[in-house]
Coordinates of C-alpha atoms in Angstrom, one line a residue:
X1 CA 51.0 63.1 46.8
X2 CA 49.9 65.2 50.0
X3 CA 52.8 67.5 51.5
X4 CA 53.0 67.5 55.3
X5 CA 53.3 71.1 56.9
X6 CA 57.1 71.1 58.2
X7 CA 57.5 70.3 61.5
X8 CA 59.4 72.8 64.3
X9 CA 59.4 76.4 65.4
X10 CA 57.9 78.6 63.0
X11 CA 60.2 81.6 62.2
X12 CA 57.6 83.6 63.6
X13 CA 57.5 81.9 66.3
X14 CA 61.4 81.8 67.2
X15 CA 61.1 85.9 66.6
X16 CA 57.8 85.7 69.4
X17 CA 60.3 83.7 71.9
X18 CA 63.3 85.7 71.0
X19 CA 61.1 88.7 71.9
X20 CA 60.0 87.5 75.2
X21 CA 63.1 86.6 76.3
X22 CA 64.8 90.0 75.6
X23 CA 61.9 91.3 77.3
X24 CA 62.5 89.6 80.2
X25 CA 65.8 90.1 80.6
X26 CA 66.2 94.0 79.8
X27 CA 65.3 94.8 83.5
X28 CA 68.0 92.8 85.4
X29 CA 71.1 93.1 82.7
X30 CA 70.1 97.0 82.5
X31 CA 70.7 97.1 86.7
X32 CA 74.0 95.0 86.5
X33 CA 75.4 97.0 84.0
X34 CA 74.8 100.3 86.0
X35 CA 75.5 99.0 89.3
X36 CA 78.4 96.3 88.8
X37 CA 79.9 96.5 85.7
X38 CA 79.9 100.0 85.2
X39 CA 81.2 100.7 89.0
X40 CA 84.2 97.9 88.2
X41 CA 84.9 99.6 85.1
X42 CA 85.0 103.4 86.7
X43 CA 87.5 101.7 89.4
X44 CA 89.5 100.7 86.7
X45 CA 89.7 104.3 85.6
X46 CA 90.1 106.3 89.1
X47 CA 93.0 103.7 89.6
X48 CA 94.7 105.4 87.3
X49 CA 94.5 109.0 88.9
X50 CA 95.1 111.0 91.9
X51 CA 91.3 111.5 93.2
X52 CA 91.1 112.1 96.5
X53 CA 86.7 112.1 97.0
X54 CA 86.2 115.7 96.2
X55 CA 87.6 117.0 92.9
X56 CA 85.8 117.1 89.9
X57 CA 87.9 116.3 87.2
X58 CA 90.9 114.5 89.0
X59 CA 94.3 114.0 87.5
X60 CA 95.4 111.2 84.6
X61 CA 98.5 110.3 86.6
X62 CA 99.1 106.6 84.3
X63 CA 100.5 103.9 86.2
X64 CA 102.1 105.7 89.3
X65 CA 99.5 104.0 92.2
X66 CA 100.9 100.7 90.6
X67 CA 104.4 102.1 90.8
X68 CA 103.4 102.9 94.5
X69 CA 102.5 99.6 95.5
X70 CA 105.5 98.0 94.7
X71 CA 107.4 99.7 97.0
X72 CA 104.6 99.8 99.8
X73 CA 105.6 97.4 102.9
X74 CA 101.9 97.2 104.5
X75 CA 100.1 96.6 100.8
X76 CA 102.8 93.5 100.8
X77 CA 102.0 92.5 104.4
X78 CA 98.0 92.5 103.1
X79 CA 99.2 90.4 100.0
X80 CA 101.2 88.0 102.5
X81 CA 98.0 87.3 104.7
X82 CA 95.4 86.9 101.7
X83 CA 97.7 84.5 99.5
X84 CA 98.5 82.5 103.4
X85 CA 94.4 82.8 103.6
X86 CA 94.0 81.4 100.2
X87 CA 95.9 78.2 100.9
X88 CA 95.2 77.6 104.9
X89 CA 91.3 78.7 104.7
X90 CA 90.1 76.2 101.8
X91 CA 92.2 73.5 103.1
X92 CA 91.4 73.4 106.7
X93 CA 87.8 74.5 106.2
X94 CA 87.3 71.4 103.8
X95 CA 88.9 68.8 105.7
X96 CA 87.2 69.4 108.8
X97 CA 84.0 69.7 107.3
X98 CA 84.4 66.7 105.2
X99 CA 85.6 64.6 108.5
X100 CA 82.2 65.7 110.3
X101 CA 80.2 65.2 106.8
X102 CA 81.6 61.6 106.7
X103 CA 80.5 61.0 110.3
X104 CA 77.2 62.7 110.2
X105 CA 75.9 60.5 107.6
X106 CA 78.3 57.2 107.3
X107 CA 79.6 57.4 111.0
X108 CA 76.7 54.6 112.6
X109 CA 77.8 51.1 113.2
X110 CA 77.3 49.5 109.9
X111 CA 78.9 52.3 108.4
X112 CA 77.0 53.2 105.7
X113 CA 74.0 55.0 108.2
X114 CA 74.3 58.6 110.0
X115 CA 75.0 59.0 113.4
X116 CA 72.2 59.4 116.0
X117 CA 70.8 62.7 116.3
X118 CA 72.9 63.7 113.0
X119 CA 70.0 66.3 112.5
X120 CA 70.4 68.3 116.1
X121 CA 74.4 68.5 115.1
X122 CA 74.0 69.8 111.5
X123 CA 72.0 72.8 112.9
X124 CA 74.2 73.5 115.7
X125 CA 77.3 73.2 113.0
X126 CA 75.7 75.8 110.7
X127 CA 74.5 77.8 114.2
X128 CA 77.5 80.0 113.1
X129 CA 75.9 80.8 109.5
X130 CA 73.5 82.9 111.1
X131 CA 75.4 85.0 113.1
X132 CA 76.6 88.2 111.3
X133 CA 79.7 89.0 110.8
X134 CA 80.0 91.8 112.9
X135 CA 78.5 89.7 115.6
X136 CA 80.8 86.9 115.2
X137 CA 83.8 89.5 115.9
X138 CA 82.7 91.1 118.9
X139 CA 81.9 87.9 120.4
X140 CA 85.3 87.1 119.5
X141 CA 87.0 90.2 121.0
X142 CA 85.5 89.0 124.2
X143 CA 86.3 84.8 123.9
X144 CA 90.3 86.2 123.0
X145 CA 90.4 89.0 126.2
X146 CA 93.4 89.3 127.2
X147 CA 92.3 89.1 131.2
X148 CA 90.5 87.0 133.2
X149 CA 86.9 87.6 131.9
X150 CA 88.3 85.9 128.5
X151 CA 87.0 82.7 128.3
X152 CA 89.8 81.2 126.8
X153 CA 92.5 83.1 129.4
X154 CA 90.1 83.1 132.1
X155 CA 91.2 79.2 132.6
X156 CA 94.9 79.5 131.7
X157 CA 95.1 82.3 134.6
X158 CA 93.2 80.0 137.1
X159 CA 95.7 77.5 136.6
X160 CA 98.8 80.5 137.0
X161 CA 100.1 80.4 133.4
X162 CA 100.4 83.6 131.6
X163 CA 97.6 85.5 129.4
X164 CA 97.8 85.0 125.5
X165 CA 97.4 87.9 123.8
X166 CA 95.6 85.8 121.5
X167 CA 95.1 90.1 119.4
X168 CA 97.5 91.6 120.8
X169 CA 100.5 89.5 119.6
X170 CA 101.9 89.9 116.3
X171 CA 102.9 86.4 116.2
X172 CA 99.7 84.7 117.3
X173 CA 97.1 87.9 115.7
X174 CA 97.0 86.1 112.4
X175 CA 96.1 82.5 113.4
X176 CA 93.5 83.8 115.4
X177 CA 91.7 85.3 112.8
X178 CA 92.1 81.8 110.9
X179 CA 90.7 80.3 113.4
X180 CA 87.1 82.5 113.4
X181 CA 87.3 82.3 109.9
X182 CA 87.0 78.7 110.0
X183 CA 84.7 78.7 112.9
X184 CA 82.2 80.2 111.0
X185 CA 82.5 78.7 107.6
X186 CA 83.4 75.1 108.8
X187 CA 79.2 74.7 109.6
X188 CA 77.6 75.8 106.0
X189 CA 80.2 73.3 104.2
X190 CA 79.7 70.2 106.6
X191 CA 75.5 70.8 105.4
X192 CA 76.9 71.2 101.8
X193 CA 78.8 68.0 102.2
X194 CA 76.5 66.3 103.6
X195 CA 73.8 67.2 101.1
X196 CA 76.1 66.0 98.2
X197 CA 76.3 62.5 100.2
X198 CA 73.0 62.4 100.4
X199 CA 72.8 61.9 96.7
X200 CA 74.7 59.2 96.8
X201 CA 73.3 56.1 96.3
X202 CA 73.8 53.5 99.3
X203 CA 74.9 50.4 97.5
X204 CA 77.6 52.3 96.2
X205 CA 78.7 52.3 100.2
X206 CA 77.5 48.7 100.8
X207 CA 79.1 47.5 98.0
X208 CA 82.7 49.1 99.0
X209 CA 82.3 47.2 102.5
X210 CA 81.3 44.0 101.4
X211 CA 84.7 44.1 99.1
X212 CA 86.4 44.5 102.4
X213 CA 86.6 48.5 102.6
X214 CA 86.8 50.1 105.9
X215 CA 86.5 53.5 106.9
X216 CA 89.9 55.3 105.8
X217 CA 88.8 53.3 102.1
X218 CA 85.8 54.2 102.0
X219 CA 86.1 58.0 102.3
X220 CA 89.5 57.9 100.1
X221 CA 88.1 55.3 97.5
X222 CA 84.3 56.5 97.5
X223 CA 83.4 59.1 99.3
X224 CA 85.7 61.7 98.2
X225 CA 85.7 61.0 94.2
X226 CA 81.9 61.1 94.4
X227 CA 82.1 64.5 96.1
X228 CA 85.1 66.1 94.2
X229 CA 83.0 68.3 91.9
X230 CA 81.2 69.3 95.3
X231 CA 84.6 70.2 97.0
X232 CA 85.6 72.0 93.8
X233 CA 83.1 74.4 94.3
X234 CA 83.9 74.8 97.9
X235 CA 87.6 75.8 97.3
X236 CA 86.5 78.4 94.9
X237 CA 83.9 80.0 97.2
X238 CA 86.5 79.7 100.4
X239 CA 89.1 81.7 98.3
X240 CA 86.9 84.2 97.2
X241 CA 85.3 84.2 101.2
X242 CA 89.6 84.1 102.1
X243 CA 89.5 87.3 99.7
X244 CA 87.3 89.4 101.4
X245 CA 87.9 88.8 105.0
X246 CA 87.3 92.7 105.9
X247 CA 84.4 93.0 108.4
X248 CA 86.2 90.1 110.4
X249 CA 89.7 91.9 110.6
X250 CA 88.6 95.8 110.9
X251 CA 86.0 95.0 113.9
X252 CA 87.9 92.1 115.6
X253 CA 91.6 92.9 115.4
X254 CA 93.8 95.6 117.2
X255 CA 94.2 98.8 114.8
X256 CA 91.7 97.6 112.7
X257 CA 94.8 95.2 110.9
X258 CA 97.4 95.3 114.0
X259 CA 99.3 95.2 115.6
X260 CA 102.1 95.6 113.8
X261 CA 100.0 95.2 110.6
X262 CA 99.7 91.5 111.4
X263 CA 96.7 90.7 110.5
X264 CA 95.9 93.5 107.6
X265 CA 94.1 92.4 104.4
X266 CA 94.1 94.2 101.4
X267 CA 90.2 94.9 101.8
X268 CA 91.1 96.7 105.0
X269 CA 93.7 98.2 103.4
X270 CA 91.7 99.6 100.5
X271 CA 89.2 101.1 103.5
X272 CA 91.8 102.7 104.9
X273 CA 93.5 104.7 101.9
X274 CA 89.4 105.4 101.1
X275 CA 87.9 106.2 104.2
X276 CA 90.6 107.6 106.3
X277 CA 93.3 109.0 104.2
X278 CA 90.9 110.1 101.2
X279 CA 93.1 108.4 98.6
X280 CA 90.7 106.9 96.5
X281 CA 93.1 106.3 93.6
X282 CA 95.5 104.7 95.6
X283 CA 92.3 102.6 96.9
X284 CA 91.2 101.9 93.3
X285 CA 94.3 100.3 92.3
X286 CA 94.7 98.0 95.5
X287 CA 91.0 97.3 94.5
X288 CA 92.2 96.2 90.7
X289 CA 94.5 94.2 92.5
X290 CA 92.3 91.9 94.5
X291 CA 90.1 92.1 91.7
X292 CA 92.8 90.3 89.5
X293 CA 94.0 88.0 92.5
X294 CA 90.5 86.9 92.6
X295 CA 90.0 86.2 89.4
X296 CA 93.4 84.8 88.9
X297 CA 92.5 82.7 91.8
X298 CA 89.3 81.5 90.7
X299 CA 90.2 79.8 87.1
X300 CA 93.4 78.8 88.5
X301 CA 91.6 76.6 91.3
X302 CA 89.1 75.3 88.4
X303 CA 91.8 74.7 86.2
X304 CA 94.1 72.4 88.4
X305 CA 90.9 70.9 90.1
X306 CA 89.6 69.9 86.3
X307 CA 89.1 66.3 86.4
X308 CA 86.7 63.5 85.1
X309 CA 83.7 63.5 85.9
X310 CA 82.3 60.5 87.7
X311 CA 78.7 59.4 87.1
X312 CA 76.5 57.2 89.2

């Protein structure tokens, strides 16, 4: 009786690959532990004292900047516009961009065909994307001018109604800002969209409409199932995006947040303790904050969003 040599990965041979890989991965895991672990964890730290940016050894002062946001109006006006950014920005973002995805690539006559020229819109949807941000808000300041030169009041002025102060009212600051926000993230999620229908086969689509499916069926019944774990990902990314809304506010908005604090975010909020009052522990614990609203926001979306996956 012969013996066969066993078959699989030698021992020697797991060690060689085990080796390689460690190898390979010392470089990047060595950088993110210095520059974002280590950085989140010395955050967690300085929250917890009274640094001000040019002591040495600062002050273990415990919980007190916690203590001190509780009772902080403006912190709680930043928490009130994130949390109404959380739910408004996912949900308006994705249904608009689902609507034009739909129509982009199942909007022709028979339904199941993209609209003509469906190419020429999808780059002038994601036109937006490559703007930056601090473009996007000056060219803002100028479309919401409260004169005639805005191009928004410029027309409400011809026809003698009054000027909005579309940044300069507390009561309309807000939904402004929502509505750049979704301007400009509207575009990359109707090419997301569109690229998840792309991968869906058509005579799942032919098939719906020749069971006598129309259009509201189609994208309840089909479209949207197919594209849930698509639409998942979206919500988390808007919320984080609805998280960190800083560069849009601080550049665009009256006050950098106003007026009236009606359009601060606790990003701006954490700039301005930092950078203009030099209360970087204060700073650090409004950063642990949004940290854990993040976070908390993150597995709670993937959590409630959990569902079946549908195969095809």
């Amino acid at each position: 009786m012969t013996l066969e040599p066993r078959r699989g990965v030698s021992l020697y041979q797991r060690y060689r690959r085990g080796l390689f890989i460690t190898a390979f991965l010392a470089a990047p895991v060595t950088l993110y532990l210095i520059y974002v672990i280590s950085p989140n964890l010395q955050a967690f730290y300085i929250a917890m004292t009274d640094w001000r940016g040019v002591t040495a050894t600062p002050a273990f002062i415990g919980l007190d900047n916690f203590q001190r946001l509780l009772g902080d109006s403006v912190f709680w006006k930043a928490v009130t516009h994130n949390v109404a950014l959380l739910v408004l920005l996912p949900v308006v973002t994705i249904v608009i961009a689902l609507f034009f995805a739909f129509l982009l690539n199942l909007g022709g006559r028979q339904g199941v065909s993209g609209i003509r020229g469906s190419t020429f819109y999808r780059v002038v949807f994601f036109f937006p994307q490559v703007l930056a941000v601090t473009i996007v808000a000056v060219l803002f300041q100028q479309v919401f001018r409260p004169d005639g030169s805005g191009m928004l009041n410029g027309p409400l002025m011809a026809l003698g109604l009054e000027p909005v102060g579309f940044l300069s009212d507390p009561d309309v600051a807000f939904w402004s800002v929502l509505g750049v926000l979704v301007w400009q993230a509207v575009g990359f999620y109707v090419v997301l969209f569109s690229a998840g229908l792309a991968g869906i086969p058509r005579d799942m689509f032919e098939a719906a409409q020749i069971d006598g499916a129309n259009r509201i069926t189609l994208f309840f019944r089909v479209t949207l199932p197919l594209l849930w774990d698509t639409v998942q990902v979206a919500w988390v990314y808007l919320g984080i995006l609805a998280m960190d809304v800083f560069a849009i506010v601080w550049v665009m908005t009256d006050q950098q947040g106003g007026p009236d604090w009606s359009t601060t975010v606790m990003a701006a909020e954490i700039y301005r303790n930092a950078f203009e009052y030099f209360r970087f522990g204060y700073a650090s614990a409004l950063g642990v904050v949004m940290f854990l609203f993040t976070v908390g926001f993150a597995i709670l979306s993937l959590r409630l969003s959990r569902r079946e996956r549908i195969e095809y």
